[in-house]
XYZ file of C-alpha atoms in Angstrom:
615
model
C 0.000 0.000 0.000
C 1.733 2.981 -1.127
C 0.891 6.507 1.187
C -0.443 9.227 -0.750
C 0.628 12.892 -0.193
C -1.554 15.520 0.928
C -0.306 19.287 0.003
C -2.505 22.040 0.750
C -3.471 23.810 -2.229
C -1.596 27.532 -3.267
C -3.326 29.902 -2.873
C -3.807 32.042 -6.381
C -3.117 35.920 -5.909
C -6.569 37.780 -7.363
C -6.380 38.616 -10.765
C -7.160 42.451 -10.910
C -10.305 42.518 -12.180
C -13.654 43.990 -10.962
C -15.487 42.533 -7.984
C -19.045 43.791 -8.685
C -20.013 42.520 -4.945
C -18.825 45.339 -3.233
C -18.172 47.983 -6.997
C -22.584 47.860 -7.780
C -23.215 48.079 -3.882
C -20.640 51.238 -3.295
C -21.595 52.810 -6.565
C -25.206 52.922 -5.526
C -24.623 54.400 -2.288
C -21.980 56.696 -3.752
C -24.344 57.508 -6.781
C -27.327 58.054 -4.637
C -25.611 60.715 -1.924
C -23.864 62.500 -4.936
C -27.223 62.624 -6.588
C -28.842 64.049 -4.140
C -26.363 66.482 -2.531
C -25.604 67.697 -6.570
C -29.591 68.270 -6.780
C -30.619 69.832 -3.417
C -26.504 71.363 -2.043
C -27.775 73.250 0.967
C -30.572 70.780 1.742
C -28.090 68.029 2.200
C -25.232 69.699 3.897
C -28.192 70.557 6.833
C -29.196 66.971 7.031
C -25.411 65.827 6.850
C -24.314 68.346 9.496
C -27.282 67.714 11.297
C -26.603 63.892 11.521
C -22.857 64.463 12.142
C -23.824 66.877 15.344
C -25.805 64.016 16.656
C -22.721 61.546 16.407
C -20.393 64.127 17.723
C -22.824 65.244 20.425
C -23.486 61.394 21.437
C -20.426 59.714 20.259
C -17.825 62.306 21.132
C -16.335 60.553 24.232
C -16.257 57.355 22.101
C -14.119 58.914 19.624
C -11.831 59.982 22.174
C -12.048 56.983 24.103
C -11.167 54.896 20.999
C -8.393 57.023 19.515
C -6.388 56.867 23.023
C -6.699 52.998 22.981
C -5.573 53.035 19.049
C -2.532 55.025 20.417
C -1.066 52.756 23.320
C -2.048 49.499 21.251
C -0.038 50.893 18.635
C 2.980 51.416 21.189
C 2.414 47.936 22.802
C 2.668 46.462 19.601
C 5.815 48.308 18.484
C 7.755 47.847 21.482
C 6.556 44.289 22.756
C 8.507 41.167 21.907
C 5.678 40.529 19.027
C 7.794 43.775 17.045
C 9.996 41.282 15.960
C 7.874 39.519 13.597
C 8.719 40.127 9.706
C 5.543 41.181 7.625
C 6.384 38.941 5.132
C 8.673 35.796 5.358
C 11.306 35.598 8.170
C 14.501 36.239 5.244
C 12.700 38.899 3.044
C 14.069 42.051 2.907
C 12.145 45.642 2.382
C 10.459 46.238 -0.851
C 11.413 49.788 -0.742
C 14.685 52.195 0.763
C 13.883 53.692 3.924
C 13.506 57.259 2.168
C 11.281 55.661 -0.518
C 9.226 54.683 1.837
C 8.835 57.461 4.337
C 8.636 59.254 0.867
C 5.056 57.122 0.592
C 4.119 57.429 3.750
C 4.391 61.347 3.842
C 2.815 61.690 0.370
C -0.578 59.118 1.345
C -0.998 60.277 4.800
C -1.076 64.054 5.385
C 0.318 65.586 2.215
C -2.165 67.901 1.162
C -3.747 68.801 4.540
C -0.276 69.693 5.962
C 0.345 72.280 3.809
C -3.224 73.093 3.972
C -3.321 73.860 7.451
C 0.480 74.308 8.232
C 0.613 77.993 8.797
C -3.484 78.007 9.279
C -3.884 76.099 12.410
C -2.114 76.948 15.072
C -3.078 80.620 14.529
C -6.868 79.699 14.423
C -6.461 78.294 17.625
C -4.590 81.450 18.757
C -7.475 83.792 17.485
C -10.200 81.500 18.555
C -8.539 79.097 21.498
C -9.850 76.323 23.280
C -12.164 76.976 26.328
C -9.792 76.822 29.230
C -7.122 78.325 27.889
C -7.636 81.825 26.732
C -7.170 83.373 30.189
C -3.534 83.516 29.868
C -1.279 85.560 28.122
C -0.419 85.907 24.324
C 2.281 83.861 24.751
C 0.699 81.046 26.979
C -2.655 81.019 24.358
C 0.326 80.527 21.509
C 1.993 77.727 22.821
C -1.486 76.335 23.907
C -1.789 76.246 19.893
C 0.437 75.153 18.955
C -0.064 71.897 21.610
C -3.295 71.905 20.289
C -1.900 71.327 16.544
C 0.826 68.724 17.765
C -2.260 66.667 19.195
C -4.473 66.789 15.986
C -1.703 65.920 13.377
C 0.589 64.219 15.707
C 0.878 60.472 17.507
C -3.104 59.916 17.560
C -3.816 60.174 13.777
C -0.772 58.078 12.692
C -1.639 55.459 15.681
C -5.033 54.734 13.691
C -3.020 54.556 10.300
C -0.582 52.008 12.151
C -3.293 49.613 13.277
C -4.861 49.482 9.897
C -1.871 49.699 7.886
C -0.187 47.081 10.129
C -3.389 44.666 9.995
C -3.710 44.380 5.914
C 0.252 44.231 5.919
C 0.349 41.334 8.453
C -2.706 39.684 6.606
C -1.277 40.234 2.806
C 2.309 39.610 3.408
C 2.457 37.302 6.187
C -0.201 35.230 6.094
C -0.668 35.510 2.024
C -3.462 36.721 2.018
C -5.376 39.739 -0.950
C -4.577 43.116 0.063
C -8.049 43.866 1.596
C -9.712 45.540 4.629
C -11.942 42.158 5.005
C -8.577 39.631 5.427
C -7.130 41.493 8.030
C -10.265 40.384 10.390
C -9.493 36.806 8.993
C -7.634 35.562 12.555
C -11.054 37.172 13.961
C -14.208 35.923 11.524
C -12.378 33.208 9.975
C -14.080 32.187 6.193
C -16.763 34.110 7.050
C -14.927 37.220 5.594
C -15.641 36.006 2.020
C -18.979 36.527 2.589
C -21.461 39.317 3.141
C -20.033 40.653 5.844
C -16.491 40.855 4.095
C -18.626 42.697 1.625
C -20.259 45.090 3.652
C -16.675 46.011 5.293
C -15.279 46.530 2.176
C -18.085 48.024 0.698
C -17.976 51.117 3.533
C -14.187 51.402 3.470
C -14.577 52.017 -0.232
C -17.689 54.951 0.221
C -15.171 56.256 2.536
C -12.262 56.637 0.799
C -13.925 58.150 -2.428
C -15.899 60.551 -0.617
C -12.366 61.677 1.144
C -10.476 61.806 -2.091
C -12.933 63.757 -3.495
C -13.373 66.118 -0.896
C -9.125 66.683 -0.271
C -9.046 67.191 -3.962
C -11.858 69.790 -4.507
C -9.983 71.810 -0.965
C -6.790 71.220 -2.342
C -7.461 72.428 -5.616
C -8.890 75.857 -4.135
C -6.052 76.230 -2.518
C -3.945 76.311 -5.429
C -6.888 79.024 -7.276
C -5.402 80.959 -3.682
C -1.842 80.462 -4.165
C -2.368 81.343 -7.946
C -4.340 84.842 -7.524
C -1.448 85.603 -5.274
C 0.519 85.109 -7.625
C -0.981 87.636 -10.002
C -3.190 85.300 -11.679
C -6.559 85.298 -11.267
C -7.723 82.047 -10.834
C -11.345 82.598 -9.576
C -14.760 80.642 -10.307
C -15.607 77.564 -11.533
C -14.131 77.510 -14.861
C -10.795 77.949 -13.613
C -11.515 75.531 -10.635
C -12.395 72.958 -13.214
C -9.465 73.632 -15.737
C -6.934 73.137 -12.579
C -8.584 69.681 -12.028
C -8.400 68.553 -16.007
C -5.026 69.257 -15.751
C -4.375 67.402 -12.645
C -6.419 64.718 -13.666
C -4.100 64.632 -16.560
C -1.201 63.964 -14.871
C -2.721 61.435 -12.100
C -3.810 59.553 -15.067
C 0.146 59.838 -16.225
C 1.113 58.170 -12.580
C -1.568 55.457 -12.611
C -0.567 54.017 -16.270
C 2.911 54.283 -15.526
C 2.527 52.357 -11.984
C 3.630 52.281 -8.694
C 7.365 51.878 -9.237
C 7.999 54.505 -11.385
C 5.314 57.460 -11.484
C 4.330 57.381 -7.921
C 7.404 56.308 -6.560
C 9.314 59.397 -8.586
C 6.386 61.810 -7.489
C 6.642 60.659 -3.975
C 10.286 61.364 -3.705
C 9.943 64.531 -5.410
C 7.039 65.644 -2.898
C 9.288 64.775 -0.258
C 12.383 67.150 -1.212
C 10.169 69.907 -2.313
C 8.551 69.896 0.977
C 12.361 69.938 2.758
C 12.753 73.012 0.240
C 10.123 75.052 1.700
C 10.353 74.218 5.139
C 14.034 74.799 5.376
C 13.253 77.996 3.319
C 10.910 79.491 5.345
C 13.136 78.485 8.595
C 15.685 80.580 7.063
C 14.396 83.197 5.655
C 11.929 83.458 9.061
C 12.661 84.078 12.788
C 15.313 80.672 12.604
C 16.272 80.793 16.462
C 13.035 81.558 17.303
C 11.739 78.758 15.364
C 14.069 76.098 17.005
C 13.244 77.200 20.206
C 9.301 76.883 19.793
C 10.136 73.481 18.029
C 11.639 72.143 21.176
C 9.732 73.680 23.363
C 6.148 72.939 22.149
C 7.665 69.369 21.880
C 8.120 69.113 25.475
C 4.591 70.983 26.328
C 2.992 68.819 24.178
C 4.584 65.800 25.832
C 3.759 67.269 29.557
C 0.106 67.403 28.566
C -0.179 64.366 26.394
C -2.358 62.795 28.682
C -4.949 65.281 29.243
C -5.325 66.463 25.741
C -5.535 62.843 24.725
C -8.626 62.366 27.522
C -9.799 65.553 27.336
C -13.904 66.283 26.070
C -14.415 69.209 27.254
C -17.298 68.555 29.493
C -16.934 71.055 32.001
C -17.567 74.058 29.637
C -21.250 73.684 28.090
C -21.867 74.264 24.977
C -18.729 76.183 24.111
C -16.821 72.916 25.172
C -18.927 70.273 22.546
C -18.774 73.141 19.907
C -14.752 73.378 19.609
C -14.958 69.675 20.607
C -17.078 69.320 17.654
C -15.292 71.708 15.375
C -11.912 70.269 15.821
C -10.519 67.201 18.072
C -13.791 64.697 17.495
C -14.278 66.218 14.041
C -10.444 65.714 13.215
C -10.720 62.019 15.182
C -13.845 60.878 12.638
C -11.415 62.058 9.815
C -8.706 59.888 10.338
C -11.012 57.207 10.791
C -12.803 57.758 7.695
C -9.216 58.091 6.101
C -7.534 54.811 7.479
C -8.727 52.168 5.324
C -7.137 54.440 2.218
C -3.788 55.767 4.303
C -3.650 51.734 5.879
C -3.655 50.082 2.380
C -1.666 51.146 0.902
C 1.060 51.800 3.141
C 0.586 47.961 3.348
C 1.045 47.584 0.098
C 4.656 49.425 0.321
C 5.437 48.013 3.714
C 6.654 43.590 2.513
C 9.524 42.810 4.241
C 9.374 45.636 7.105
C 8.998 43.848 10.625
C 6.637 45.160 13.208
C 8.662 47.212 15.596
C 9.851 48.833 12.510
C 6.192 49.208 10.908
C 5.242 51.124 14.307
C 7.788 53.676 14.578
C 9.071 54.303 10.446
C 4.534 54.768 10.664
C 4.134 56.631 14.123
C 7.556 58.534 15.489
C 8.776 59.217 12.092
C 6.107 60.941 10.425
C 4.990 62.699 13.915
C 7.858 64.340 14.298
C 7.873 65.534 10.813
C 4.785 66.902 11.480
C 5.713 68.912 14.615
C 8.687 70.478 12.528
C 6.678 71.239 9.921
C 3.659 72.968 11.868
C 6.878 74.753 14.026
C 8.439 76.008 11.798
C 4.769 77.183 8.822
C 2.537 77.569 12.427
C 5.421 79.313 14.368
C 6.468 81.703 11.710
C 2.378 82.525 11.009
C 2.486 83.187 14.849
C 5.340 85.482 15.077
C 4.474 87.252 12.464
C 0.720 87.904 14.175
C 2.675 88.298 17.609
C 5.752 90.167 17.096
C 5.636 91.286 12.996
C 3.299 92.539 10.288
C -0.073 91.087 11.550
C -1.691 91.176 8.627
C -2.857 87.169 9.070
C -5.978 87.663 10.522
C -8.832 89.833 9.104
C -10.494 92.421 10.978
C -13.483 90.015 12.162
C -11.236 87.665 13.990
C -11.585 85.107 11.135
C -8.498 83.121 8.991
C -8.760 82.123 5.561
C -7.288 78.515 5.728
C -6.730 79.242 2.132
C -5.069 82.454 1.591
C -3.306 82.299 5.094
C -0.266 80.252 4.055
C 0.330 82.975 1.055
C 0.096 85.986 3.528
C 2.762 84.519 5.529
C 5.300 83.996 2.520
C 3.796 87.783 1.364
C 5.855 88.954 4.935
C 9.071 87.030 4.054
C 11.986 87.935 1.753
C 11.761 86.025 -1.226
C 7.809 85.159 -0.752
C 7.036 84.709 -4.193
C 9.239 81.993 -4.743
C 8.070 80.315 -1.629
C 4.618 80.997 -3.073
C 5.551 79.534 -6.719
C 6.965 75.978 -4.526
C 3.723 75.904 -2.113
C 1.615 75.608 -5.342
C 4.128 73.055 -7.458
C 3.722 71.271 -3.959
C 0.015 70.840 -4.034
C -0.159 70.188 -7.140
C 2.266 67.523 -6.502
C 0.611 66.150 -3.472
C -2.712 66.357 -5.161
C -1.401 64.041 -7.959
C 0.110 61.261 -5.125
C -3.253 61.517 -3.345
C -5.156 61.091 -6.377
C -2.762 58.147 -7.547
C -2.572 56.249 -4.176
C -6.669 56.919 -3.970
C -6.749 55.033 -7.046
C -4.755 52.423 -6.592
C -6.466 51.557 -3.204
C -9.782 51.888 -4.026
C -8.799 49.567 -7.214
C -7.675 46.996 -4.421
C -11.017 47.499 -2.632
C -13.074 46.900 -6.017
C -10.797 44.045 -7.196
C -10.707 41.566 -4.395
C -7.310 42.697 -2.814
C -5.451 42.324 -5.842
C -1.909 43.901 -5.091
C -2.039 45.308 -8.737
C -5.340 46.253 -9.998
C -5.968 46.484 -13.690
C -5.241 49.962 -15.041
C -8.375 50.537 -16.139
C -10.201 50.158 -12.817
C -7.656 52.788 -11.421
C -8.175 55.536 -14.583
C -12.183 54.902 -13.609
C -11.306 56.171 -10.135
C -9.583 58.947 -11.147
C -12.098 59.992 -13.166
C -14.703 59.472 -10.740
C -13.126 61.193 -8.406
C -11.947 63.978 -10.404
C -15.460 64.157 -11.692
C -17.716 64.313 -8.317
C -14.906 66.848 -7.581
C -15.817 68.936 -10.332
C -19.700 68.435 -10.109
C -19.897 69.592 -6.499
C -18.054 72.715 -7.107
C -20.008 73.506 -9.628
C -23.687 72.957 -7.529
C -22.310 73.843 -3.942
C -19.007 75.057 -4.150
C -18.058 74.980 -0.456
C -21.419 73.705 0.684
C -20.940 71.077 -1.376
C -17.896 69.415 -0.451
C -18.341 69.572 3.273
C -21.260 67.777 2.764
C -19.333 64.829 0.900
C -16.363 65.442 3.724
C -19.418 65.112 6.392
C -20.407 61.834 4.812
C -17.212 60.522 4.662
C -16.853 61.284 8.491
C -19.767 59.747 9.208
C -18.468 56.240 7.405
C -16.088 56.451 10.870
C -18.585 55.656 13.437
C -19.070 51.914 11.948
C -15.456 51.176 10.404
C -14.263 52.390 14.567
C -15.856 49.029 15.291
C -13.743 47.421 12.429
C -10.876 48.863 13.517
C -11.616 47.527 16.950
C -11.644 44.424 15.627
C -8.788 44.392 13.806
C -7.044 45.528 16.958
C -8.584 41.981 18.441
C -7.147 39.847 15.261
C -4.211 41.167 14.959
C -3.610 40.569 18.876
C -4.210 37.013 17.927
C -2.475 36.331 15.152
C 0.708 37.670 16.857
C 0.307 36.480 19.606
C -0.392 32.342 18.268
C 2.742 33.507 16.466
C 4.524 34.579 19.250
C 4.060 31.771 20.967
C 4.858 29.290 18.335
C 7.839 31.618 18.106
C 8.917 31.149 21.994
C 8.065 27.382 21.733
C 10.785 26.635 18.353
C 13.249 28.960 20.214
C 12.676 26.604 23.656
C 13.197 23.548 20.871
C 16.175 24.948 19.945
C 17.760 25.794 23.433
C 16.654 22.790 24.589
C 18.675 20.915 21.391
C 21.252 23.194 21.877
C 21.716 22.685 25.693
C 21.218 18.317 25.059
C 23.863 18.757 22.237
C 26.039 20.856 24.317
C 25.717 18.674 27.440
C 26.427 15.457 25.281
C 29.567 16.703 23.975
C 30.756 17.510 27.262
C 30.590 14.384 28.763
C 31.397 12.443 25.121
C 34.849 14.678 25.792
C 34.566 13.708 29.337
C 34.436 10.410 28.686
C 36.812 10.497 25.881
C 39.095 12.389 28.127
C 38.755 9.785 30.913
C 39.259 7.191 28.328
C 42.840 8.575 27.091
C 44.423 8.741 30.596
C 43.499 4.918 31.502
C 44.918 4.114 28.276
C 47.977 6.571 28.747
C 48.199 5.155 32.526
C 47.980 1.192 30.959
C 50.201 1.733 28.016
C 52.584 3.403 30.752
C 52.492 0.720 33.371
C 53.393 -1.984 30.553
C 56.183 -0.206 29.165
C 57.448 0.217 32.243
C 56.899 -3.802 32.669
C 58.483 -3.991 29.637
C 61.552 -2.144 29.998
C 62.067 -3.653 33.539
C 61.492 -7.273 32.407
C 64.177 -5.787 29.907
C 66.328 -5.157 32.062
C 66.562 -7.595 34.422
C 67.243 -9.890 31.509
C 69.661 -8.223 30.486
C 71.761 -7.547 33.750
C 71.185 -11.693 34.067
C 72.848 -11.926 31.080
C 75.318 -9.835 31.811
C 76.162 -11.301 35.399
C 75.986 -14.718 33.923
C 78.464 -13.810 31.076
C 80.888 -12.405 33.492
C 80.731 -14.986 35.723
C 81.635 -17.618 32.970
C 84.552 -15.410 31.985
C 85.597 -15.008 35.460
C 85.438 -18.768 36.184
C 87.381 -19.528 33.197
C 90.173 -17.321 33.310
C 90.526 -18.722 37.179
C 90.450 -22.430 35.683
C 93.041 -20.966 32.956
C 95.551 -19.625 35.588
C 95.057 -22.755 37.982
C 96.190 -25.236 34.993
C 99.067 -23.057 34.286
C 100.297 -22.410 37.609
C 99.921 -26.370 37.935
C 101.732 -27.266 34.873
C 104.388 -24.760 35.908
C 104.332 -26.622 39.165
C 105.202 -29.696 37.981
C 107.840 -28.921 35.338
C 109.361 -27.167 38.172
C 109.314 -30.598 40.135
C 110.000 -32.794 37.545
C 111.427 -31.426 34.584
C 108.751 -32.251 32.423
C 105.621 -30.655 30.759
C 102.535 -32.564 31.275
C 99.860 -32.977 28.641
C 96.854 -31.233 29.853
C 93.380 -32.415 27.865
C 90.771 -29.962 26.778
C 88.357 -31.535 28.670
C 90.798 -31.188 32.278
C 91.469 -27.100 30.962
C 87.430 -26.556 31.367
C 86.077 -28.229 33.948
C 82.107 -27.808 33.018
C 82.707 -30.077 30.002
């Protein structure tokens, strides 16, 4: 009877092509809010505000709640023994170069919206601060602000990227499976996450991310209309605000053809250098010792307070408290949410080969701390300008334009028209990596995880999104798009409870593999120890061994050589003794014969046999 084999079957990477189980289910949601917010603008941004008070008013501690558990998983799993597993297998190296990557990272996660609200921010939160804090002085209400910044674009938003990112990574490259949001809950649901519910998680996450696309492209496209009128050309109304976003669709649809290792990963790297460019620019050309200072010192204020800005809701101050709350913290907190499932796929899909302790802090530190530079150095320099220079930032009713306000900083500095000509080619460039990476996850959502999603699924995207762009700028303007970016916050109430369970998988697939880790490395000490012991006592033994033989072959040698010996001193003795006795016998004949011829005259014949007297 011969024994047959059993192999588990490979599994078959997804082909690329369109998964109409979650595209016809997200298109008809998509289609049907886009519909009706492009037919009735101000009508739906009530209802859509109206809903996202009630989640903020009821869900507001639940955000905050939430984020600050996202945060300390994301530590625990960086700096537990679990940070040494590879995402991907145990000998595979990176798929990218550190800068590459960071280069990704900084392009997917914050591009646009740092540069957005770099210089804007922190001086909003100077004119207008947070309940609490505006009984202090200038200075005190400043560095309040700039706190205030750290925590909104700091650790908490890159701790949710890190446990999405880190789930899909650990789910694609370690265990092999698609590149999806519904496989990363696969240590959690099992099988199940082929079916509906697999659907209906991927199915949000991909309402989600268009609707935030859309809406980062339509605000980042009016920013550049700002940055252009200050530049002398007047890029106002909707014609212009369309023929920006052609042309930028243009170029996104350049990227996507061109793929993922050449136009993204060349516009990444660019993005990143530019932005070095204008941030060491304006630290120069700015208050630079000033700057420094502020950098490490709103560094260690924000780390003082970390705690109590992470827990803090504001209850204690009515209605003022749950309107900033609103406004900012648990509005910014839905946005990252809403964001993750884009931002966590794909830095997945650049992060084969990185292990988990590296995952958390290349994802976390690294980008955090660029962020605190940058808003130090844009923020700080808006600041001293409204504190100690021109204070021209902020219009007579207390207000800040979050679009113009970057370009009225440069308008103070020497050399502001350049810095206002590299702000715009920076947009423009992260508006092209947003749109590309938007793409190229939402083709990954639409195409059952595939890792590389047929081009022409991405060019739809683009199009789409370029498109709903377009439409609601043209029905709402304004209205418009914070309606879309209201819907897409919504999305974050349900996908928190995804991400929550992610948090629970992941825990469990690292920590079976942990474990299974410890146990081989216990096998192998163990083998190790039981080989180490046996070859001590094998050379113990073997040791023993040679000095009883050493000791034997010694003792007969020396019985040998005295056995030797005495032989030959018998032989020696006897010898001597023979030639003693015959040289006696020899001179006794011869003194007798010499007697007798003496005596008688004559010489006596003496017989051989008489001359030896043995014979």
């Amino acid at each position: 009877m011969t024994e047959t084999k059993v192999t588990e079957p490979q599994k078959t990477a997804p082909s690329g092509g369109l998964n109409p189980t979650v595209f016809i289910p997200a298109a008809s949601i998509m289609a049907l809010f886009i519909g009706l917010t492009l037919a009735f603008p101000q009508r739906a941004k009530a209802i859509f505000d109206a809903l996202q008070a009630d989640v903020i008013n009821y869900f507001g501690w639940y955000y905050v709640a939430v984020v600050a558990f996202f945060l300390a998983f994301a530590f625990y799993l960086g700096f537990s023994r679990m940070g040494d597993i590879k995402l991907g297998d145990d000998d595979e190296e990176p798929a990218y170069s550190f800068t590459t990557w960071f280069a990704f990272l900084f392009a997917a996660g914050m591009g646009i919206g740092l540069v957005f609200y770099g210089a804007t921010e922190p001086l909003m939160h100077y004119v207008d601060p947070r309940p609490g804090v505006g009984g202090g002085s200038d200075q005190e209400v400043a560095q309040a602000a700039m706190s205030q910044a750290f925590l909104h674009w700091g650790l908490h938003p890159w701790a949710i990227y890190v446990i999405v990112g880190l789930a899909i990574a650990y789910s694609a490259h370690r265990l092999k499976q698609p590149l999806s949001i519904r496989y990363a809950l696969k240590p959690l649901l099992g099988d199940r996450v082929q079916g509906p519910i697999g659907n209906i998680i991927d199915t949000v996450a991909l309402v989600g991310t268009l609707f935030g696309v859309a809406t980062s492209l339509g605000l980042g496209v009016m920013q550049i209309a700002a940055g252009l009128g200050y530049l002398g050309i007047p890029a106002e109304g909707n014609l212009w605000l369309t023929g920006i976003i052609l042309v930028l669709m243009g170029i996104t649809l350049f990227s996507v053809v061109t793929g993922l290792e050449k136009g993204m990963k060349l516009l990444s790297n660019a993005n990143l250098g530019l932005a070095a460019i204008v941030c060491l620019a304006v630290l120069i050309l700015g208050p630079t010792l000033f700057l420094f200072r502020l950098f490490i010192g709103s560094i260690g204020d924000y780390l003082q307070n970390i705690v109590g800005m992470t827990f803090e809701t504001l209850a204690l101050y009515g209605v003022a408290g749950q309107e900033f709350q609103a406004a900012w913290t648990t509005f910014y907190w839905g946005w990252w949410i809403s964001w993750s499932p884009f931002v966590g796929m794909f830095i997945a899909r650049v992060s084969k080969g990185r292990s988990v302790r590296e995952f958390v802090v290349g994802v976390l530190l690294v980008p955090a701390l660029t962020s605190f530079f940058w808003f130090s150095v844009l923020g700080g320099t808006a600041l001293h300008q409204e504190l100690f220079g021109a204070g021209n930032l902020v219009a007579e009713d207390g207000s800040v334009s979050a679009q113009d306000a970057l370009f009225q900083m440069f308008k103070n500095l020497p050399g502001g028209t350049l810095l206002a000509v590299g702000a715009v080619i920076l947009i423009t460039a992260f508006f092209v990596t947003s749109a590309d990476s938007g793409a190229l996850v939402l083709g990954m959502l639409s195409s059952k995880g595939a890792a590389e999603p047929k081009n022409w699924i991405k060019v739809f995207w683009v199009i789409l999104a370029a498109t709903t762009a377009i439409s609601l700028i043209w029905v709402g303007g304004t209205d418009s798009l914070s309606a879309i970016q209201t819907v897409a916050i919504l999305t974050a109430l349900p996908f928190s409870v995804v991400i929550l369970a992610m948090c629970l998988g992941l825990y469990r697939g690292l920590s079976v593999e942990h474990r299974l880790f410890v146990r081989a490395q216990r096998r192998n000490s163990r083998a190790e120890m039981q080989a180490s012991i046996q070859g001590a006592v094998a050379s113990a033994v073997d040791k023993t061994l040679e000095a009883k033989v050493e000791e034997a072959v010694g003792e007969a040698v020396e019985a040998k050589v005295e056995e030797a010996v005495a032989g030959a001193v018998d032989e020696a003795v006897g010898e001597a003794v023979e030639a003693t006795v015959e040289a006696k016998v020899e001179e006794a004949v011869e003194s007798k014969v010499e007697e007798i011829r003496t005596s008688t005259g004559m010489i006596p014949i003496v017989s051989q046999e008489t001359k030896n007297p043995r014979s």
